[in-house]
PDB file of C-alpha atoms in Angstrom:
ATOM      1  CA  MET A 261       5.385  -4.691  21.977  1.00 68.00           C
ATOM      2  CA  LYS A 262       7.250  -2.834  19.558  1.00 84.00           C
ATOM      3  CA  SER A 263       6.059   0.600  18.253  1.00 96.00           C
ATOM      4  CA  ARG A 264       4.788   1.077  14.744  1.00 98.00           C
ATOM      5  CA  PRO A 265       3.390   3.519  12.503  1.00 99.00           C
ATOM      6  CA  TYR A 266      -0.287   4.500  12.498  1.00 98.00           C
ATOM      7  CA  THR A 267      -1.227   2.649   9.262  1.00 99.00           C
ATOM      8  CA  ILE A 268      -3.887   3.207   6.619  1.00 99.00           C
ATOM      9  CA  ILE A 269      -4.538   0.892   3.704  1.00 99.00           C
ATOM     10  CA  PHE A 270      -6.125   3.040   0.935  1.00 98.00           C
ATOM     11  CA  SER A 271      -7.630   1.164  -2.057  1.00 97.00           C
ATOM     12  CA  THR A 272     -10.063   1.699  -4.934  1.00 96.00           C
ATOM     13  CA  ILE A 273     -11.977  -1.767  -5.610  1.00 96.00           C
ATOM     14  CA  SER A 274     -14.709  -2.903  -8.082  1.00 96.00           C
ATOM     15  CA  ILE A 275     -18.157  -3.586  -6.733  1.00 96.00           C
ATOM     16  CA  ASP A 276     -17.300  -7.221  -6.320  1.00 95.00           C
ATOM     17  CA  GLY A 277     -14.158  -6.323  -4.339  1.00 95.00           C
ATOM     18  CA  ARG A 278     -11.211  -6.554  -6.780  1.00 96.00           C
ATOM     19  CA  LEU A 279      -8.339  -4.462  -7.185  1.00 93.00           C
ATOM     20  CA  ALA A 280      -7.754  -5.619 -10.740  1.00 91.00           C
ATOM     21  CA  THR A 281      -8.704  -7.814 -13.464  1.00 90.00           C
ATOM     22  CA  LYS A 282      -7.030 -11.389 -13.971  1.00 89.00           C
ATOM     23  CA  THR A 283      -4.755  -9.765 -16.585  1.00 87.00           C
ATOM     24  CA  GLY A 284      -3.650  -6.831 -14.155  1.00 84.00           C
ATOM     25  CA  TYR A 285      -5.754  -4.082 -15.519  1.00 82.00           C
ATOM     26  CA  SER A 286      -6.426  -1.766 -12.262  1.00 86.00           C
ATOM     27  CA  GLU A 287      -7.691   1.574 -13.746  1.00 86.00           C
ATOM     28  CA  LEU A 288     -10.768   2.322 -11.477  1.00 91.00           C
ATOM     29  CA  SER A 289     -10.202   5.606  -9.904  1.00 90.00           C
ATOM     30  CA  CYS A 290     -12.067   8.885 -11.200  1.00 93.00           C
ATOM     31  CA  PRO A 291     -10.043  12.021 -11.051  1.00 92.00           C
ATOM     32  CA  ILE A 292     -11.378  12.936  -7.763  1.00 93.00           C
ATOM     33  CA  ASP A 293     -10.359   9.642  -6.249  1.00 94.00           C
ATOM     34  CA  LYS A 294      -6.961  10.162  -7.544  1.00 93.00           C
ATOM     35  CA  GLN A 295      -7.234  13.470  -5.795  1.00 94.00           C
ATOM     36  CA  ARG A 296      -8.211  11.880  -2.758  1.00 95.00           C
ATOM     37  CA  GLN A 297      -5.425   9.209  -2.923  1.00 95.00           C
ATOM     38  CA  HIS A 298      -2.624  11.817  -3.404  1.00 94.00           C
ATOM     39  CA  GLN A 299      -3.968  14.148  -0.573  1.00 95.00           C
ATOM     40  CA  LEU A 300      -3.415  11.330   1.847  1.00 96.00           C
ATOM     41  CA  ARG A 301      -0.235  10.543   0.310  1.00 96.00           C
ATOM     42  CA  ALA A 302       0.914  13.931   1.051  1.00 95.00           C
ATOM     43  CA  GLU A 303      -0.346  13.547   4.672  1.00 95.00           C
ATOM     44  CA  VAL A 304       1.812  10.536   5.563  1.00 97.00           C
ATOM     45  CA  ASP A 305       5.624   9.752   6.096  1.00 97.00           C
ATOM     46  CA  ALA A 306       5.932   6.766   4.060  1.00 98.00           C
ATOM     47  CA  ILE A 307       3.733   4.876   1.322  1.00 99.00           C
ATOM     48  CA  MET A 308       4.092   1.132   0.990  1.00 99.00           C
ATOM     49  CA  VAL A 309       3.635  -1.794  -1.795  1.00 98.00           C
ATOM     50  CA  GLY A 310       4.437  -5.111  -2.481  1.00 97.00           C
ATOM     51  CA  GLY A 311       6.965  -6.112  -5.132  1.00 97.00           C
ATOM     52  CA  ASN A 312       4.296  -7.346  -7.623  1.00 94.00           C
ATOM     53  CA  THR A 313       2.761  -3.979  -7.692  1.00 94.00           C
ATOM     54  CA  VAL A 314       5.839  -2.383  -8.558  1.00 97.00           C
ATOM     55  CA  ARG A 315       6.547  -5.272 -11.430  1.00 95.00           C
ATOM     56  CA  ILE A 316       2.960  -4.870 -12.928  1.00 92.00           C
ATOM     57  CA  ASP A 317       2.089  -1.122 -12.328  1.00 92.00           C
ATOM     58  CA  ASN A 318       5.661   0.378 -12.228  1.00 95.00           C
ATOM     59  CA  PRO A 319       4.270   3.395  -9.902  1.00 94.00           C
ATOM     60  CA  SER A 320       6.406   6.273  -8.852  1.00 96.00           C
ATOM     61  CA  LEU A 321       4.467   6.762  -5.568  1.00 96.00           C
ATOM     62  CA  THR A 322       4.861  10.582  -5.451  1.00 94.00           C
ATOM     63  CA  VAL A 323       2.633  13.219  -4.628  1.00 93.00           C
ATOM     64  CA  LYS A 324       0.972  14.738  -7.871  1.00 89.00           C
ATOM     65  CA  TYR A 325      -2.486  16.116  -7.300  1.00 82.00           C
ATOM     66  CA  ALA A 326      -2.297  17.520  -3.707  1.00 82.00           C
ATOM     67  CA  LYS A 327      -0.238  20.025  -1.652  1.00 75.00           C
ATOM     68  CA  LYS A 328       2.808  18.739  -0.558  1.00 69.00           C
ATOM     69  CA  LYS A 329       4.334  19.085   2.967  1.00 69.00           C
ATOM     70  CA  ASP A 330       7.903  20.050   3.412  1.00 72.00           C
ATOM     71  CA  LYS A 331       9.236  16.709   2.089  1.00 79.00           C
ATOM     72  CA  ASP A 332       7.688  13.650  -0.029  1.00 88.00           C
ATOM     73  CA  PRO A 333       6.949  10.536   1.883  1.00 96.00           C
ATOM     74  CA  ILE A 334       9.539   7.794   1.361  1.00 98.00           C
ATOM     75  CA  ARG A 335       8.600   4.835  -0.717  1.00 98.00           C
ATOM     76  CA  VAL A 336       8.698   1.556   0.910  1.00 99.00           C
ATOM     77  CA  ILE A 337       8.593  -1.832  -1.038  1.00 99.00           C
ATOM     78  CA  VAL A 338       8.197  -5.198   0.595  1.00 98.00           C
ATOM     79  CA  SER A 339       9.885  -7.912  -1.881  1.00 98.00           C
ATOM     80  CA  LYS A 340      10.722 -11.378  -0.484  1.00 95.00           C
ATOM     81  CA  SER A 341      12.528 -12.283  -3.637  1.00 96.00           C
ATOM     82  CA  LEU A 342      14.024  -8.609  -4.630  1.00 97.00           C
ATOM     83  CA  ASN A 343      12.832  -9.670  -8.155  1.00 97.00           C
ATOM     84  CA  LEU A 344      12.732  -5.893  -9.111  1.00 98.00           C
ATOM     85  CA  ASP A 345      13.674  -4.060 -12.304  1.00 97.00           C
ATOM     86  CA  VAL A 346      16.097  -1.614 -11.336  1.00 97.00           C
ATOM     87  CA  SER A 347      14.823   0.703 -14.145  1.00 96.00           C
ATOM     88  CA  SER A 348      11.504   1.016 -12.795  1.00 97.00           C
ATOM     89  CA  LYS A 349      10.184   4.430 -11.998  1.00 97.00           C
ATOM     90  CA  ILE A 350      10.639   4.154  -8.227  1.00 97.00           C
ATOM     91  CA  PHE A 351      14.247   3.645  -8.402  1.00 97.00           C
ATOM     92  CA  SER A 352      14.780   6.372 -10.851  1.00 95.00           C
ATOM     93  CA  ILE A 353      13.243   9.699  -9.132  1.00 94.00           C
ATOM     94  CA  PRO A 354      13.305  11.063  -5.729  1.00 93.00           C
ATOM     95  CA  PRO A 355      12.374  10.697  -2.651  1.00 94.00           C
ATOM     96  CA  LEU A 356      14.119   8.001  -1.106  1.00 97.00           C
ATOM     97  CA  THR A 357      13.207   4.258  -1.507  1.00 98.00           C
ATOM     98  CA  VAL A 358      13.473   1.566   0.988  1.00 99.00           C
ATOM     99  CA  VAL A 359      13.184  -2.048   0.102  1.00 99.00           C
ATOM    100  CA  TYR A 360      12.626  -4.791   2.606  1.00 99.00           C
ATOM    101  CA  THR A 361      13.631  -8.301   1.419  1.00 98.00           C
ATOM    102  CA  LYS A 362      14.234 -11.879   2.591  1.00 97.00           C
ATOM    103  CA  SER A 363      16.518 -12.675  -0.553  1.00 97.00           C
ATOM    104  CA  GLU A 364      20.355 -13.010  -0.241  1.00 95.00           C
ATOM    105  CA  ASN A 365      20.614 -11.535  -3.829  1.00 96.00           C
ATOM    106  CA  ARG A 366      23.850  -9.472  -3.453  1.00 96.00           C
ATOM    107  CA  SER A 367      24.000  -8.242  -6.805  1.00 97.00           C
ATOM    108  CA  LYS A 368      20.802  -7.140  -6.871  1.00 97.00           C
ATOM    109  CA  GLN A 369      21.222  -5.310  -3.821  1.00 98.00           C
ATOM    110  CA  TYR A 370      24.452  -3.784  -5.084  1.00 97.00           C
ATOM    111  CA  GLU A 371      22.530  -2.707  -8.273  1.00 97.00           C
ATOM    112  CA  LEU A 372      19.754  -1.218  -6.210  1.00 98.00           C
ATOM    113  CA  GLU A 373      22.129   0.724  -3.731  1.00 98.00           C
ATOM    114  CA  LYS A 374      23.990   2.240  -6.778  1.00 97.00           C
ATOM    115  CA  ARG A 375      20.535   3.905  -7.436  1.00 96.00           C
ATOM    116  CA  GLY A 376      20.380   5.476  -3.977  1.00 97.00           C
ATOM    117  CA  VAL A 377      17.862   2.544  -2.583  1.00 98.00           C
ATOM    118  CA  VAL A 378      18.167   1.442   0.818  1.00 98.00           C
ATOM    119  CA  VAL A 379      18.048  -2.284   1.108  1.00 98.00           C
ATOM    120  CA  ARG A 380      17.104  -3.948   4.508  1.00 98.00           C
ATOM    121  CA  ARG A 381      16.426  -7.675   5.258  1.00 97.00           C
ATOM    122  CA  PHE A 382      13.553  -8.859   7.697  1.00 96.00           C
ATOM    123  CA  ASN A 383      12.181 -11.967   8.995  1.00 95.00           C
ATOM    124  CA  GLU A 384       8.413 -10.944  10.166  1.00 97.00           C
ATOM    125  CA  LEU A 385       6.315  -8.259   8.632  1.00 98.00           C
ATOM    126  CA  SER A 386       6.030  -6.575  12.059  1.00 98.00           C
ATOM    127  CA  ASP A 387       9.785  -6.093  11.950  1.00 97.00           C
ATOM    128  CA  VAL A 388       9.397  -3.869   8.732  1.00 98.00           C
ATOM    129  CA  PHE A 389       6.844  -1.818  10.662  1.00 99.00           C
ATOM    130  CA  SER A 390       8.843  -1.224  13.933  1.00 98.00           C
ATOM    131  CA  ASP A 391      12.101  -0.563  11.707  1.00 98.00           C
ATOM    132  CA  LEU A 392      10.081   2.311   9.710  1.00 99.00           C
ATOM    133  CA  TYR A 393       9.092   3.680  13.073  1.00 98.00           C
ATOM    134  CA  GLU A 394      12.581   3.581  14.693  1.00 98.00           C
ATOM    135  CA  SER A 395      14.937   4.006  11.692  1.00 98.00           C
ATOM    136  CA  PHE A 396      13.162   6.417   9.515  1.00 98.00           C
ATOM    137  CA  ASN A 397      10.897   8.387  11.919  1.00 97.00           C
ATOM    138  CA  VAL A 398       7.708   7.078  10.081  1.00 98.00           C
ATOM    139  CA  ARG A 399       4.526   7.831  12.258  1.00 98.00           C
ATOM    140  CA  ARG A 400       1.919   7.596   9.605  1.00 98.00           C
ATOM    141  CA  LEU A 401       2.133   4.825   6.838  1.00 99.00           C
ATOM    142  CA  MET A 402      -0.134   4.454   3.840  1.00 99.00           C
ATOM    143  CA  ILE A 403      -0.280   1.026   2.315  1.00 99.00           C
ATOM    144  CA  GLU A 404      -1.545   0.979  -1.333  1.00 97.00           C
ATOM    145  CA  GLY A 405      -1.250  -2.619  -2.242  1.00 89.00           C
ATOM    146  CA  GLY A 406      -1.276  -5.108  -3.643  1.00 92.00           C
ATOM    147  CA  GLY A 407      -3.641  -7.735  -2.512  1.00 95.00           C
ATOM    148  CA  ASN A 408      -1.108 -10.106  -0.980  1.00 96.00           C
ATOM    149  CA  LEU A 409       0.680  -7.056   0.884  1.00 98.00           C
ATOM    150  CA  ILE A 410      -2.770  -6.140   2.122  1.00 98.00           C
ATOM    151  CA  TRP A 411      -3.818  -9.347   3.380  1.00 97.00           C
ATOM    152  CA  SER A 412      -0.643 -10.057   5.167  1.00 97.00           C
ATOM    153  CA  VAL A 413      -1.112  -6.513   7.046  1.00 98.00           C
ATOM    154  CA  ILE A 414      -4.729  -7.436   7.888  1.00 97.00           C
ATOM    155  CA  HIS A 415      -3.918 -11.066   9.081  1.00 96.00           C
ATOM    156  CA  GLU A 416      -1.189  -9.677  11.409  1.00 96.00           C
ATOM    157  CA  LYS A 417      -3.307  -6.757  12.725  1.00 95.00           C
ATOM    158  CA  LEU A 418      -0.722  -4.274  11.495  1.00 98.00           C
ATOM    159  CA  TYR A 419      -3.197  -1.611  10.333  1.00 98.00           C
ATOM    160  CA  ASP A 420      -5.564   0.814  12.048  1.00 98.00           C
ATOM    161  CA  GLU A 421      -7.787   2.166   9.533  1.00 98.00           C
ATOM    162  CA  ILE A 422      -9.021   0.908   6.006  1.00 98.00           C
ATOM    163  CA  ARG A 423     -10.291   3.210   3.229  1.00 98.00           C
ATOM    164  CA  VAL A 424     -11.722   2.087   0.364  1.00 98.00           C
ATOM    165  CA  THR A 425     -13.521   3.777  -2.459  1.00 97.00           C
ATOM    166  CA  VAL A 426     -15.907   1.286  -4.537  1.00 98.00           C
ATOM    167  CA  SER A 427     -15.758   1.877  -7.948  1.00 96.00           C
ATOM    168  CA  PRO A 428     -19.009   1.181 -10.399  1.00 95.00           C
ATOM    169  CA  ARG A 429     -17.111  -1.836 -12.150  1.00 94.00           C
ATOM    170  CA  ILE A 430     -17.460  -5.525 -11.849  1.00 95.00           C
ATOM    171  CA  PHE A 431     -14.345  -7.560 -12.893  1.00 94.00           C
ATOM    172  CA  GLY A 432     -15.325 -11.094 -11.868  1.00 93.00           C
ATOM    173  CA  ASN A 433     -11.912 -13.323 -11.519  1.00 90.00           C
ATOM    174  CA  GLY A 434      -9.169 -10.998 -10.542  1.00 90.00           C
ATOM    175  CA  VAL A 435      -7.111  -9.871  -7.402  1.00 92.00           C
ATOM    176  CA  SER A 436      -9.012  -9.303  -4.412  1.00 94.00           C
ATOM    177  CA  LEU A 437      -8.566  -6.465  -1.851  1.00 96.00           C
ATOM    178  CA  ALA A 438      -7.110  -9.020   0.615  1.00 95.00           C
ATOM    179  CA  GLN A 439      -5.644 -11.601  -1.627  1.00 93.00           C
ATOM    180  CA  GLY A 440      -4.666 -14.400   1.021  1.00 90.00           C
ATOM    181  CA  GLU A 441      -5.867 -17.795   2.516  1.00 90.00           C
ATOM    182  CA  GLY A 442      -8.783 -16.267   4.174  1.00 90.00           C
ATOM    183  CA  PHE A 443     -10.058 -16.330   7.744  1.00 91.00           C
ATOM    184  CA  GLN A 444     -11.666 -19.334   9.472  1.00 87.00           C
ATOM    185  CA  GLY A 445     -15.243 -18.995  10.793  1.00 80.00           C
ATOM    186  CA  ASP A 446     -15.756 -15.954  12.826  1.00 84.00           C
ATOM    187  CA  GLU A 447     -11.917 -15.125  13.148  1.00 86.00           C
ATOM    188  CA  SER A 448     -12.452 -12.430  10.446  1.00 90.00           C
ATOM    189  CA  PRO A 449     -11.905  -8.666  11.766  1.00 91.00           C
ATOM    190  CA  ARG A 450     -14.976  -6.600  12.730  1.00 91.00           C
ATOM    191  CA  LEU A 451     -14.314  -2.928  11.534  1.00 95.00           C
ATOM    192  CA  ARG A 452     -16.393   0.012  12.401  1.00 96.00           C
ATOM    193  CA  LEU A 453     -17.429   2.305   9.723  1.00 97.00           C
ATOM    194  CA  VAL A 454     -16.855   5.955  10.517  1.00 97.00           C
ATOM    195  CA  ASP A 455     -17.244   7.729   7.416  1.00 98.00           C
ATOM    196  CA  ALA A 456     -19.201   7.046   3.950  1.00 98.00           C
ATOM    197  CA  LYS A 457     -19.282   9.550   1.320  1.00 97.00           C
ATOM    198  CA  ILE A 458     -20.739   9.393  -2.193  1.00 97.00           C
ATOM    199  CA  CYS A 459     -18.126  10.869  -4.569  1.00 95.00           C
ATOM    200  CA  GLN A 460     -18.582  13.940  -6.282  1.00 93.00           C
ATOM    201  CA  CYS A 461     -18.385  12.259  -9.551  1.00 94.00           C
ATOM    202  CA  GLY A 462     -21.821  10.747  -8.580  1.00 94.00           C
ATOM    203  CA  ASN A 463     -20.667   6.951  -9.241  1.00 95.00           C
ATOM    204  CA  GLU A 464     -18.381   6.044  -6.595  1.00 97.00           C
ATOM    205  CA  ILE A 465     -18.669   5.561  -2.858  1.00 98.00           C
ATOM    206  CA  HIS A 466     -15.630   6.182  -0.312  1.00 98.00           C
ATOM    207  CA  LEU A 467     -15.810   4.500   2.995  1.00 98.00           C
ATOM    208  CA  VAL A 468     -13.505   4.611   6.194  1.00 98.00           C
ATOM    209  CA  TYR A 469     -13.477   1.913   8.583  1.00 98.00           C
ATOM    210  CA  ILE A 470     -11.347   1.613  11.822  1.00 97.00           C
ATOM    211  CA  LYS A 471     -10.205  -1.578  13.724  1.00 91.00           C
ATOM    212  CA  GLY A 472     -12.699  -2.754  16.458  1.00 78.00           C
ATOM    213  CA  LEU A 473     -16.441  -2.080  17.250  1.00 65.00           C
ATOM    214  CA  MET A 474     -18.159   0.088  19.600  1.00 49.00           C
TER     215      MET A 474
END
C-alpha cells in the first residue's frame, strides 16, 4: 500500500447534516468556529477542496485567524473537468496551488500554469494522496469540501479523522456532508467519538471522530 498523508475532514454542517442550501448558501460558522478552522489550516501541510467548491465559494484557502507555521499550507484542488476560472482567488495569491484533473484540456492547463499553478493528472483518488505525500512532502492533509469530494474520500477510506461543527440551522434540501450514492446496509463506516465540546458561542457543538471503534 502506498503512503498517504494523515487526513482530516473538517466541516461545519446544519442540524440536518447539510453543508449548504440548494442555492449554495453555506455561511454556518460562528467567529470561534472560523478560528478553529484556521487553526487547523495552520497545522497541516495542505488543504484540499473539490472543483465545485472553487466555482461556488471562490475561497482563498489561506490562514487568516491563527498563528502561521513557517510557511502556508499548499492548496489542492481535485477537478476532473478542469472547469475552473483562472481569475479565482486561489490562483491569484500565494502560496502554491496544485490541481489534480482527468481532463486533457491543454489550453486551460497552460492558462493555469502561467499563474504558477501545478497541474497533475490522476486516475484514482488514492493516486492524488500518494502523490501529495511523495512529491510535495504532505504529511497532514485537511479536506474542507465539498460534499462530493468528502463522499469520495470516505468511500475510498482515505481519511483518518472527521471534525464537524454542528450549527443551529436547518437547511432541508441542499448539499450533504457526504454527497454521494450512499452505502448499502451495514457497509457504512462506524466511527469513534473522541471529543465533543460545546462552542464558546453557546449555540454550536464541535465533534471529533476517528476511524474504527474500540
